[in-house]
mmCIF file of C-alpha atoms in Angstrom:
data_model
loop_
_atom_site.group_PDB
_atom_site.id
_atom_site.type_symbol
_atom_site.label_atom_id
_atom_site.label_comp_id
_atom_site.label_asym_id
_atom_site.label_seq_id
_atom_site.Cartn_x
_atom_site.Cartn_y
_atom_site.Cartn_z
ATOM 1 C CA MET A 1 9.734 -6.315 39.367
ATOM 2 C CA LYS A 2 7.592 -7.860 36.648
ATOM 3 C CA ILE A 3 7.017 -6.375 33.230
ATOM 4 C CA THR A 4 5.246 -7.581 30.104
ATOM 5 C CA VAL A 5 7.208 -7.687 26.884
ATOM 6 C CA LYS A 6 5.538 -7.777 23.465
ATOM 7 C CA LEU A 7 7.559 -8.478 20.357
ATOM 8 C CA PHE A 8 6.436 -7.933 16.769
ATOM 9 C CA ALA A 9 7.203 -9.289 13.297
ATOM 10 C CA TYR A 10 10.490 -11.168 12.917
ATOM 11 C CA LEU A 11 11.608 -10.371 16.462
ATOM 12 C CA ARG A 12 9.153 -13.132 17.416
ATOM 13 C CA ALA A 13 11.114 -15.781 15.539
ATOM 14 C CA GLY A 14 12.735 -18.070 18.120
ATOM 15 C CA ARG A 15 11.431 -15.857 20.957
ATOM 16 C CA PHE A 16 7.798 -15.092 21.780
ATOM 17 C CA LYS A 17 4.862 -12.831 21.035
ATOM 18 C CA ILE A 18 4.191 -11.844 24.600
ATOM 19 C CA SER A 19 5.915 -12.789 27.824
ATOM 20 C CA SER A 20 6.235 -11.715 31.423
ATOM 21 C CA MET A 21 9.797 -10.956 32.570
ATOM 22 C CA ASP A 22 11.179 -10.642 36.053
ATOM 23 C CA LEU A 23 13.703 -7.800 36.108
ATOM 24 C CA PRO A 24 15.881 -5.989 38.621
ATOM 25 C CA GLU A 25 14.713 -2.453 39.550
ATOM 26 C CA ASP A 26 15.699 0.386 37.196
ATOM 27 C CA CYS A 27 16.295 -1.953 34.292
ATOM 28 C CA THR A 28 16.607 -0.170 30.919
ATOM 29 C CA VAL A 29 15.131 -1.167 27.566
ATOM 30 C CA GLN A 30 18.667 -1.782 26.298
ATOM 31 C CA GLU A 31 19.235 -4.332 29.078
ATOM 32 C CA VAL A 32 16.000 -6.136 28.239
ATOM 33 C CA LEU A 33 17.064 -6.337 24.592
ATOM 34 C CA GLU A 34 20.361 -7.861 25.670
ATOM 35 C CA MET A 35 18.574 -10.412 27.868
ATOM 36 C CA LEU A 36 16.433 -11.374 24.874
ATOM 37 C CA ALA A 37 19.544 -11.753 22.719
ATOM 38 C CA ILE A 38 18.152 -9.326 20.186
ATOM 39 C CA SER A 39 21.163 -8.840 17.965
ATOM 40 C CA ARG A 40 22.881 -5.639 16.950
ATOM 41 C CA LYS A 41 21.312 -5.868 13.485
ATOM 42 C CA GLU A 42 17.830 -6.467 14.839
ATOM 43 C CA MET A 43 18.351 -3.696 17.343
ATOM 44 C CA GLU A 44 17.998 -1.140 14.620
ATOM 45 C CA ILE A 45 14.527 -1.176 16.050
ATOM 46 C CA GLY A 46 11.605 0.550 14.404
ATOM 47 C CA ILE A 47 9.643 1.643 17.443
ATOM 48 C CA ILE A 48 9.934 1.061 21.168
ATOM 49 C CA MET A 49 6.882 1.758 23.295
ATOM 50 C CA ILE A 50 6.273 1.582 27.031
ATOM 51 C CA ASN A 51 2.595 1.488 27.988
ATOM 52 C CA GLY A 52 1.671 2.780 24.542
ATOM 53 C CA LYS A 53 4.035 5.770 24.688
ATOM 54 C CA ARG A 54 7.208 6.270 22.642
ATOM 55 C CA ALA A 55 10.343 5.191 24.515
ATOM 56 C CA SER A 56 14.040 4.713 23.740
ATOM 57 C CA PHE A 57 16.912 2.328 24.468
ATOM 58 C CA ASN A 58 17.747 4.274 27.633
ATOM 59 C CA SER A 59 14.216 4.401 29.037
ATOM 60 C CA ILE A 60 13.968 2.950 32.541
ATOM 61 C CA LEU A 61 11.258 0.385 33.188
ATOM 62 C CA LYS A 62 8.927 0.269 36.200
ATOM 63 C CA GLY A 63 6.979 -2.628 37.670
ATOM 64 C CA ASN A 64 3.903 -3.669 35.602
ATOM 65 C CA ASP A 65 5.092 -1.766 32.520
ATOM 66 C CA THR A 66 4.302 -3.167 29.095
ATOM 67 C CA LEU A 67 7.232 -2.879 26.714
ATOM 68 C CA ALA A 68 6.481 -3.284 22.995
ATOM 69 C CA ILE A 69 9.222 -3.576 20.389
ATOM 70 C CA PHE A 70 8.676 -3.236 16.636
ATOM 71 C CA PRO A 71 11.382 -3.866 14.055
ATOM 72 C CA PRO A 72 11.484 -1.694 10.915
ATOM 73 C CA VAL A 73 9.868 -4.085 8.441
ATOM 74 C CA ALA A 74 10.866 -2.644 5.081
ATOM 75 C CA GLY A 75 10.396 -5.158 2.249
ATOM 76 C CA GLY A 76 7.964 -4.637 -0.576
ATOM 77 C CA MET B 1 -20.579 14.292 -30.507
ATOM 78 C CA LYS B 2 -21.916 14.310 -26.967
ATOM 79 C CA LYS B 3 -25.442 14.281 -28.383
ATOM 80 C CA LYS B 4 -24.662 11.106 -30.292
ATOM 81 C CA LEU B 5 -23.180 9.534 -27.163
ATOM 82 C CA LEU B 6 -26.295 10.356 -25.148
ATOM 83 C CA GLU B 7 -28.508 9.030 -27.930
ATOM 84 C CA LEU B 8 -26.643 5.752 -28.084
ATOM 85 C CA LEU B 9 -26.705 5.382 -24.295
ATOM 86 C CA ASN B 10 -30.431 5.970 -24.341
ATOM 87 C CA ASP B 11 -30.985 2.386 -25.509
ATOM 88 C CA SER B 12 -33.028 0.819 -22.717
ATOM 89 C CA LYS B 13 -31.203 -2.532 -22.978
ATOM 90 C CA TYR B 14 -28.147 -0.876 -21.405
ATOM 91 C CA SER B 15 -29.894 -0.386 -18.093
ATOM 92 C CA LEU B 16 -29.965 -4.187 -17.821
ATOM 93 C CA SER B 17 -26.604 -5.006 -19.274
ATOM 94 C CA PHE B 18 -23.848 -2.678 -20.445
ATOM 95 C CA SER B 19 -20.936 -4.821 -21.585
ATOM 96 C CA ILE B 20 -17.410 -3.933 -22.578
ATOM 97 C CA THR B 21 -18.368 -4.780 -26.176
ATOM 98 C CA ASP B 22 -21.188 -2.219 -25.998
ATOM 99 C CA GLU B 23 -18.781 0.341 -24.577
ATOM 100 C CA LEU B 24 -16.197 -0.282 -27.282
ATOM 101 C CA SER B 25 -18.847 -0.023 -29.960
ATOM 102 C CA ILE B 26 -20.119 3.304 -28.610
ATOM 103 C CA ALA B 27 -16.586 4.601 -28.182
ATOM 104 C CA GLY B 28 -15.858 3.639 -31.805
ATOM 105 C CA LYS B 29 -18.973 5.373 -33.099
ATOM 106 C CA THR B 30 -18.541 8.576 -31.117
ATOM 107 C CA GLY B 31 -14.798 9.029 -30.830
ATOM 108 C CA TYR B 32 -15.016 9.188 -27.038
ATOM 109 C CA THR B 33 -12.612 7.174 -24.879
ATOM 110 C CA LEU B 34 -13.900 4.220 -22.833
ATOM 111 C CA ASN B 35 -13.321 6.309 -19.738
ATOM 112 C CA GLN B 36 -15.584 9.077 -21.091
ATOM 113 C CA VAL B 37 -18.256 6.634 -22.249
ATOM 114 C CA GLU B 38 -18.299 5.058 -18.796
ATOM 115 C CA ASP B 39 -18.440 8.392 -17.086
ATOM 116 C CA THR B 40 -21.497 9.458 -19.082
ATOM 117 C CA ALA B 41 -23.079 6.034 -18.601
ATOM 118 C CA LEU B 42 -22.616 6.105 -14.826
ATOM 119 C CA GLU B 43 -23.944 9.645 -14.727
ATOM 120 C CA ARG B 44 -27.108 8.332 -16.364
ATOM 121 C CA GLY B 45 -27.432 5.406 -13.976
ATOM 122 C CA ILE B 46 -25.964 2.766 -16.290
ATOM 123 C CA VAL B 47 -23.446 0.489 -14.570
ATOM 124 C CA PRO B 48 -20.836 -1.173 -16.792
ATOM 125 C CA LEU B 49 -21.147 -4.954 -16.374
ATOM 126 C CA ARG B 50 -17.661 -5.328 -14.986
ATOM 127 C CA TYR B 51 -18.573 -3.061 -12.066
ATOM 128 C CA GLN B 52 -21.924 -4.714 -11.421
ATOM 129 C CA ARG B 53 -20.592 -6.752 -8.481
ATOM 130 C CA ASN B 54 -19.059 -3.633 -6.935
ATOM 131 C CA MET B 55 -22.611 -2.324 -6.526
ATOM 132 C CA GLY B 56 -23.903 -2.858 -3.004
ATOM 133 C CA ALA B 57 -20.515 -2.526 -1.350
ATOM 134 C CA ILE B 58 -20.302 0.848 -3.061
ATOM 135 C CA ASN B 59 -22.944 2.772 -4.971
ATOM 136 C CA ILE B 60 -23.069 4.167 -8.478
ATOM 137 C CA TYR B 61 -22.005 7.676 -7.388
ATOM 138 C CA GLU B 62 -19.009 6.165 -5.652
ATOM 139 C CA GLN B 63 -18.143 4.083 -8.704
ATOM 140 C CA ARG B 64 -18.119 7.284 -10.732
ATOM 141 C CA LYS B 65 -15.954 8.926 -8.088
ATOM 142 C CA LEU B 66 -13.464 6.087 -8.525
ATOM 143 C CA LEU B 67 -13.500 6.645 -12.272
ATOM 144 C CA HIS B 68 -12.472 10.250 -11.659
ATOM 145 C CA SER B 69 -9.756 9.345 -9.176
ATOM 146 C CA ARG B 70 -5.997 9.321 -9.693
ATOM 147 C CA VAL B 71 -3.739 7.047 -7.674
ATOM 148 C CA GLY B 72 0.037 6.569 -7.772
ATOM 149 C CA VAL B 73 1.770 3.295 -6.901
ATOM 150 C CA ILE B 74 5.485 3.472 -6.166
ATOM 151 C CA GLY B 75 7.069 0.099 -6.815
ATOM 152 C CA CYS B 76 5.676 -2.807 -8.857
ATOM 153 C CA GLY B 77 7.147 -5.751 -6.960
ATOM 154 C CA GLY B 78 5.499 -7.992 -4.375
ATOM 155 C CA LEU B 79 3.137 -5.347 -3.003
ATOM 156 C CA GLY B 80 2.764 -3.103 -6.054
ATOM 157 C CA GLY B 81 1.671 -5.888 -8.412
ATOM 158 C CA PHE B 82 -1.233 -6.909 -6.207
ATOM 159 C CA VAL B 83 -2.152 -3.312 -5.345
ATOM 160 C CA ILE B 84 -2.375 -2.320 -9.027
ATOM 161 C CA GLU B 85 -4.379 -5.448 -9.879
ATOM 162 C CA GLU B 86 -6.928 -4.538 -7.207
ATOM 163 C CA LEU B 87 -7.084 -0.832 -8.033
ATOM 164 C CA ALA B 88 -7.673 -1.726 -11.687
ATOM 165 C CA ARG B 89 -10.485 -4.129 -10.802
ATOM 166 C CA LEU B 90 -12.055 -1.595 -8.458
ATOM 167 C CA GLY B 91 -12.172 0.872 -11.347
ATOM 168 C CA ILE B 92 -9.723 3.615 -10.307
ATOM 169 C CA GLY B 93 -9.816 5.852 -13.402
ATOM 170 C CA GLU B 94 -6.138 6.749 -13.620
ATOM 171 C CA ILE B 95 -3.270 4.734 -12.207
ATOM 172 C CA SER B 96 0.349 5.871 -12.383
ATOM 173 C CA ALA B 97 3.106 3.462 -11.430
ATOM 174 C CA TRP B 98 6.872 3.641 -11.052
ATOM 175 C CA ASP B 99 9.476 0.859 -11.171
ATOM 176 C CA TYR B 100 12.976 0.784 -12.670
ATOM 177 C CA ASP B 101 13.396 -2.964 -12.232
ATOM 178 C CA TYR B 102 12.967 -5.998 -14.487
ATOM 179 C CA PHE B 103 11.697 -9.458 -13.528
ATOM 180 C CA GLN B 104 14.116 -12.024 -12.191
ATOM 181 C CA GLU B 105 13.448 -15.670 -11.503
ATOM 182 C CA HIS B 106 13.404 -15.178 -7.724
ATOM 183 C CA ASN B 107 10.353 -12.877 -8.139
ATOM 184 C CA LEU B 108 8.163 -15.786 -9.222
ATOM 185 C CA ASN B 109 7.397 -16.913 -5.653
ATOM 186 C CA ARG B 110 5.302 -13.837 -4.902
ATOM 187 C CA GLN B 111 5.056 -11.171 -7.593
ATOM 188 C CA LEU B 112 1.663 -11.391 -9.267
ATOM 189 C CA MET B 113 2.779 -9.886 -12.573
ATOM 190 C CA SER B 114 5.870 -12.085 -12.949
ATOM 191 C CA GLU B 115 5.867 -15.018 -15.381
ATOM 192 C CA PHE B 116 8.615 -17.275 -16.737
ATOM 193 C CA ARG B 117 8.403 -15.709 -20.165
ATOM 194 C CA LEU B 118 8.725 -12.208 -18.699
ATOM 195 C CA ILE B 119 12.032 -12.794 -16.930
ATOM 196 C CA GLY B 120 14.368 -10.051 -18.067
ATOM 197 C CA HIS B 121 11.445 -7.805 -19.061
ATOM 198 C CA SER B 122 10.543 -4.595 -17.276
ATOM 199 C CA LYS B 123 7.938 -4.834 -14.533
ATOM 200 C CA ILE B 124 6.253 -1.645 -15.714
ATOM 201 C CA GLU B 125 5.664 -3.135 -19.155
ATOM 202 C CA ALA B 126 4.060 -6.247 -17.646
ATOM 203 C CA VAL B 127 1.863 -4.187 -15.331
ATOM 204 C CA SER B 128 0.763 -1.926 -18.145
ATOM 205 C CA ARG B 129 -0.267 -4.919 -20.289
ATOM 206 C CA ARG B 130 -2.069 -6.535 -17.374
ATOM 207 C CA VAL B 131 -4.059 -3.387 -16.546
ATOM 208 C CA ARG B 132 -5.181 -3.080 -20.169
ATOM 209 C CA ARG B 133 -6.341 -6.694 -20.128
ATOM 210 C CA ILE B 134 -8.233 -6.401 -16.843
ATOM 211 C CA ASN B 135 -9.785 -3.022 -17.340
ATOM 212 C CA PRO B 136 -9.326 -1.230 -20.652
ATOM 213 C CA GLY B 137 -11.277 1.753 -19.313
ATOM 214 C CA ILE B 138 -8.365 2.782 -17.131
ATOM 215 C CA GLU B 139 -5.718 5.280 -18.022
ATOM 216 C CA PHE B 140 -2.356 3.849 -17.016
ATOM 217 C CA ASN B 141 0.891 5.831 -16.829
ATOM 218 C CA GLY B 142 3.925 3.599 -16.405
ATOM 219 C CA MET B 143 7.294 5.109 -15.503
ATOM 220 C CA TYR B 144 10.259 2.804 -16.158
ATOM 221 C CA ARG B 145 12.460 4.576 -13.644
ATOM 222 C CA GLU B 146 12.684 5.534 -9.999
ATOM 223 C CA PHE B 147 10.089 7.840 -8.550
ATOM 224 C CA ASN B 148 11.533 11.303 -8.177
ATOM 225 C CA GLU B 149 9.804 14.215 -6.495
ATOM 226 C CA LYS B 150 11.293 16.864 -8.817
ATOM 227 C CA GLU B 151 10.843 14.987 -12.065
ATOM 228 C CA ASP B 152 7.323 13.829 -11.216
ATOM 229 C CA LYS B 153 5.973 17.221 -10.197
ATOM 230 C CA GLU B 154 3.211 17.236 -12.785
ATOM 231 C CA LEU B 155 1.837 13.821 -11.864
ATOM 232 C CA LEU B 156 2.187 14.557 -8.149
ATOM 233 C CA ASN B 157 0.105 17.676 -8.583
ATOM 234 C CA LYS B 158 -2.918 15.668 -9.684
ATOM 235 C CA MET B 159 -2.465 12.611 -7.454
ATOM 236 C CA GLN B 160 -5.157 11.958 -4.811
ATOM 237 C CA VAL B 161 -3.485 9.060 -3.029
ATOM 238 C CA ILE B 162 -0.046 7.469 -3.233
ATOM 239 C CA VAL B 163 0.674 3.859 -2.356
ATOM 240 C CA ASP B 164 4.040 2.988 -0.856
ATOM 241 C CA ALA B 165 5.031 -0.374 -2.336
ATOM 242 C CA LEU B 166 8.744 0.328 -2.010
ATOM 243 C CA ASP B 167 11.404 -1.928 -0.568
ATOM 244 C CA SER B 168 13.843 0.448 1.064
ATOM 245 C CA VAL B 169 13.804 2.696 4.099
ATOM 246 C CA GLN B 170 15.512 5.584 2.327
ATOM 247 C CA ALA B 171 12.998 5.619 -0.542
ATOM 248 C CA ARG B 172 10.069 5.508 1.899
ATOM 249 C CA LEU B 173 11.334 8.520 3.809
ATOM 250 C CA GLU B 174 11.772 10.414 0.537
ATOM 251 C CA LEU B 175 8.282 9.457 -0.582
ATOM 252 C CA SER B 176 6.848 10.533 2.752
ATOM 253 C CA ARG B 177 8.483 13.957 2.300
ATOM 254 C CA ALA B 178 7.172 14.268 -1.269
ATOM 255 C CA CYS B 179 3.632 13.373 -0.145
ATOM 256 C CA ARG B 180 3.829 15.942 2.633
ATOM 257 C CA ASN B 181 5.111 18.647 0.246
ATOM 258 C CA TYR B 182 2.291 17.960 -2.209
ATOM 259 C CA GLY B 183 -0.428 17.367 0.398
ATOM 260 C CA ILE B 184 -1.126 13.780 -0.667
ATOM 261 C CA PRO B 185 -2.225 10.965 1.664
ATOM 262 C CA MET B 186 0.183 8.016 1.551
ATOM 263 C CA VAL B 187 -0.767 4.401 2.180
ATOM 264 C CA HIS B 188 2.230 2.577 3.572
ATOM 265 C CA GLY B 189 2.799 -1.159 3.402
ATOM 266 C CA ALA B 190 5.849 -3.290 4.162
ATOM 267 C CA VAL B 191 6.485 -7.027 4.320
ATOM 268 C CA ASN B 192 9.029 -9.533 5.512
ATOM 269 C CA THR B 193 8.673 -13.339 5.667
ATOM 270 C CA TRP B 194 5.340 -13.995 7.476
ATOM 271 C CA TYR B 195 4.935 -10.441 8.724
ATOM 272 C CA GLY B 196 3.540 -7.260 7.331
ATOM 273 C CA GLN B 197 2.408 -3.799 8.306
ATOM 274 C CA VAL B 198 0.069 -1.138 6.968
ATOM 275 C CA SER B 199 -0.466 2.477 7.905
ATOM 276 C CA THR B 200 -2.026 5.559 6.326
ATOM 277 C CA GLN B 201 -0.321 8.904 6.662
ATOM 278 C CA PHE B 202 -2.029 12.178 5.809
ATOM 279 C CA PRO B 203 -0.047 15.391 5.291
ATOM 280 C CA GLY B 204 1.141 16.687 8.657
ATOM 281 C CA GLU B 205 1.220 13.218 10.204
ATOM 282 C CA ASP B 206 4.443 11.422 11.025
ATOM 283 C CA VAL B 207 4.115 7.646 11.331
ATOM 284 C CA ILE B 208 6.632 6.940 8.543
ATOM 285 C CA GLU B 209 9.262 9.143 10.192
ATOM 286 C CA GLN B 210 8.553 7.558 13.556
ATOM 287 C CA ILE B 211 9.153 4.095 12.138
ATOM 288 C CA TYR B 212 12.080 4.738 9.824
ATOM 289 C CA ALA B 213 13.877 8.030 10.537
ATOM 290 C CA GLY B 214 17.559 7.495 11.233
ATOM 291 C CA LYS B 215 17.479 3.992 9.742
ATOM 292 C CA GLU B 216 18.160 4.961 6.130
ATOM 293 C CA LYS B 217 20.972 2.449 5.822
ATOM 294 C CA TYR B 218 18.932 -0.360 7.309
ATOM 295 C CA ARG B 219 18.828 -3.498 5.238
ATOM 296 C CA LEU B 220 17.807 -6.829 6.719
ATOM 297 C CA ASP B 221 19.843 -9.822 5.572
ATOM 298 C CA GLU B 222 16.684 -11.893 5.461
ATOM 299 C CA ARG B 223 14.895 -10.817 2.273
ATOM 300 C CA SER B 224 12.325 -13.572 2.222
ATOM 301 C CA VAL B 225 8.649 -12.742 1.610
ATOM 302 C CA LEU B 226 5.815 -15.238 1.200
ATOM 303 C CA VAL B 227 3.163 -14.626 -1.426
ATOM 304 C CA PHE B 228 0.245 -14.451 1.017
ATOM 305 C CA THR B 229 2.041 -11.851 3.129
ATOM 306 C CA ALA B 230 2.444 -9.661 0.047
ATOM 307 C CA SER B 231 -1.103 -10.172 -1.232
ATOM 308 C CA LEU B 232 -2.675 -9.610 2.190
ATOM 309 C CA VAL B 233 -0.790 -6.393 2.897
ATOM 310 C CA ALA B 234 -1.472 -5.179 -0.665
ATOM 311 C CA SER B 235 -5.200 -5.860 -0.171
ATOM 312 C CA LEU B 236 -5.218 -3.908 3.079
ATOM 313 C CA GLN B 237 -3.522 -1.033 1.232
ATOM 314 C CA ALA B 238 -6.080 -1.159 -1.603
ATOM 315 C CA ALA B 239 -8.890 -0.992 0.975
ATOM 316 C CA GLU B 240 -7.295 2.098 2.539
ATOM 317 C CA VAL B 241 -7.010 3.746 -0.900
ATOM 318 C CA LEU B 242 -10.672 3.089 -1.635
ATOM 319 C CA LYS B 243 -11.806 4.545 1.694
ATOM 320 C CA ILE B 244 -9.629 7.645 1.303
ATOM 321 C CA ILE B 245 -11.176 8.332 -2.114
ATOM 322 C CA LEU B 246 -14.713 7.642 -0.966
ATOM 323 C CA ASN B 247 -14.238 9.258 2.442
ATOM 324 C CA ARG B 248 -15.810 6.258 4.167
ATOM 325 C CA GLY B 249 -15.032 3.848 6.978
ATOM 326 C CA ASN B 250 -12.023 3.948 9.293
ATOM 327 C CA LEU B 251 -8.445 4.578 8.272
ATOM 328 C CA LEU B 252 -5.179 3.539 9.899
ATOM 329 C CA ARG B 253 -4.102 7.139 10.615
ATOM 330 C CA GLN B 254 -1.485 7.531 13.394
ATOM 331 C CA LYS B 255 -1.904 3.785 13.738
ATOM 332 C CA ILE B 256 -0.091 0.819 12.397
ATOM 333 C CA MET B 257 -1.689 -2.528 11.658
ATOM 334 C CA LEU B 258 0.697 -5.394 12.232
ATOM 335 C CA VAL B 259 -0.052 -8.717 10.640
ATOM 336 C CA ASP B 260 1.526 -11.994 11.676
ATOM 337 C CA MET B 261 0.534 -14.803 9.344
ATOM 338 C CA LEU B 262 2.403 -17.405 11.381
ATOM 339 C CA SER B 263 0.515 -16.788 14.636
ATOM 340 C CA MET B 264 -2.521 -15.660 12.621
ATOM 341 C CA ASP B 265 -3.009 -12.410 14.432
ATOM 342 C CA MET B 266 -3.521 -8.810 13.522
ATOM 343 C CA GLU B 267 -3.005 -5.953 15.891
ATOM 344 C CA ILE B 268 -3.570 -2.223 15.537
ATOM 345 C CA ILE B 269 -1.208 -0.042 17.534
ATOM 346 C CA ASP B 270 -1.710 3.676 18.107
ATOM 347 C CA ILE B 271 1.337 5.706 17.156
ATOM 348 C CA PRO B 272 0.638 9.123 18.684
ATOM 349 C CA LYS B 273 2.068 12.091 16.847
ATOM 350 C CA ASN B 274 5.511 13.165 18.046
ATOM 351 C CA ASP B 275 5.266 16.801 19.051
#
């Protein structure tokens, strides 16, 4: 199945802003993060959204979903 | 006294040009503060020269509303310095600011108020001096310590808007709670390297918790911030403050604006309330 992944802020560094990913069925958000080599530190994610709705590490993705991942930017 | 003030303001030349020198002279003669002189002037349709170029974008009633407004800024670093500069130039009548820190050399890349000669000096002191120099009509309360909900009860009670210019997750969550307890809208901003975010949270809303709850210990190793990221996010925050006070335009409520200065894009994401 194909999904769209959108990354924000410093998660984009060395990765992408938006990309289509081909995934096995029933893939979780956690597995996508691992595929993208988003590190443990970066994984203290601010917000995860699937199709504009709040999701979590364990959420299961479906074909054509859009997954958006925001890190907790906190500097001032 | 008021009669004398009104008499002095009656001079028709002031409707064309009302300078800071005129204001100081009237304040000296009447014993009124600059803030009071300006208030009476604006009430009578006289615009102080330094607000003349605000007119058009906002009107004279709105300028007077700003003069009566009270805004708190928590943190005087990268974001706070620019936010306070802009609020002072806009003509916010009373600004209160908190910061326990002093300037260090690594602040010079981005913190508006930092200067070589001020290294080792408190940020609050520098901000206070700057505000006086930009806009002597403003009342500025500088707190050389951390913001604290219990200790700052009195100021919180009169605050109309609070600006989050903090640099830690824990402090933001505490501020969000304080704003909720006191019914104050909070304008959130945060920056890192090329990236920034802005959001406005009214009492009863929960964007700050949605972003940060459970991440109190979070601290990114990368502490880099570029000056334009800080000034841009601070400007967006100042615009939100202005609109909250004037009740105009659109606010970033239950939304977050994400800015990426490297790709040059801005995106607004809806963050629906968590029920």
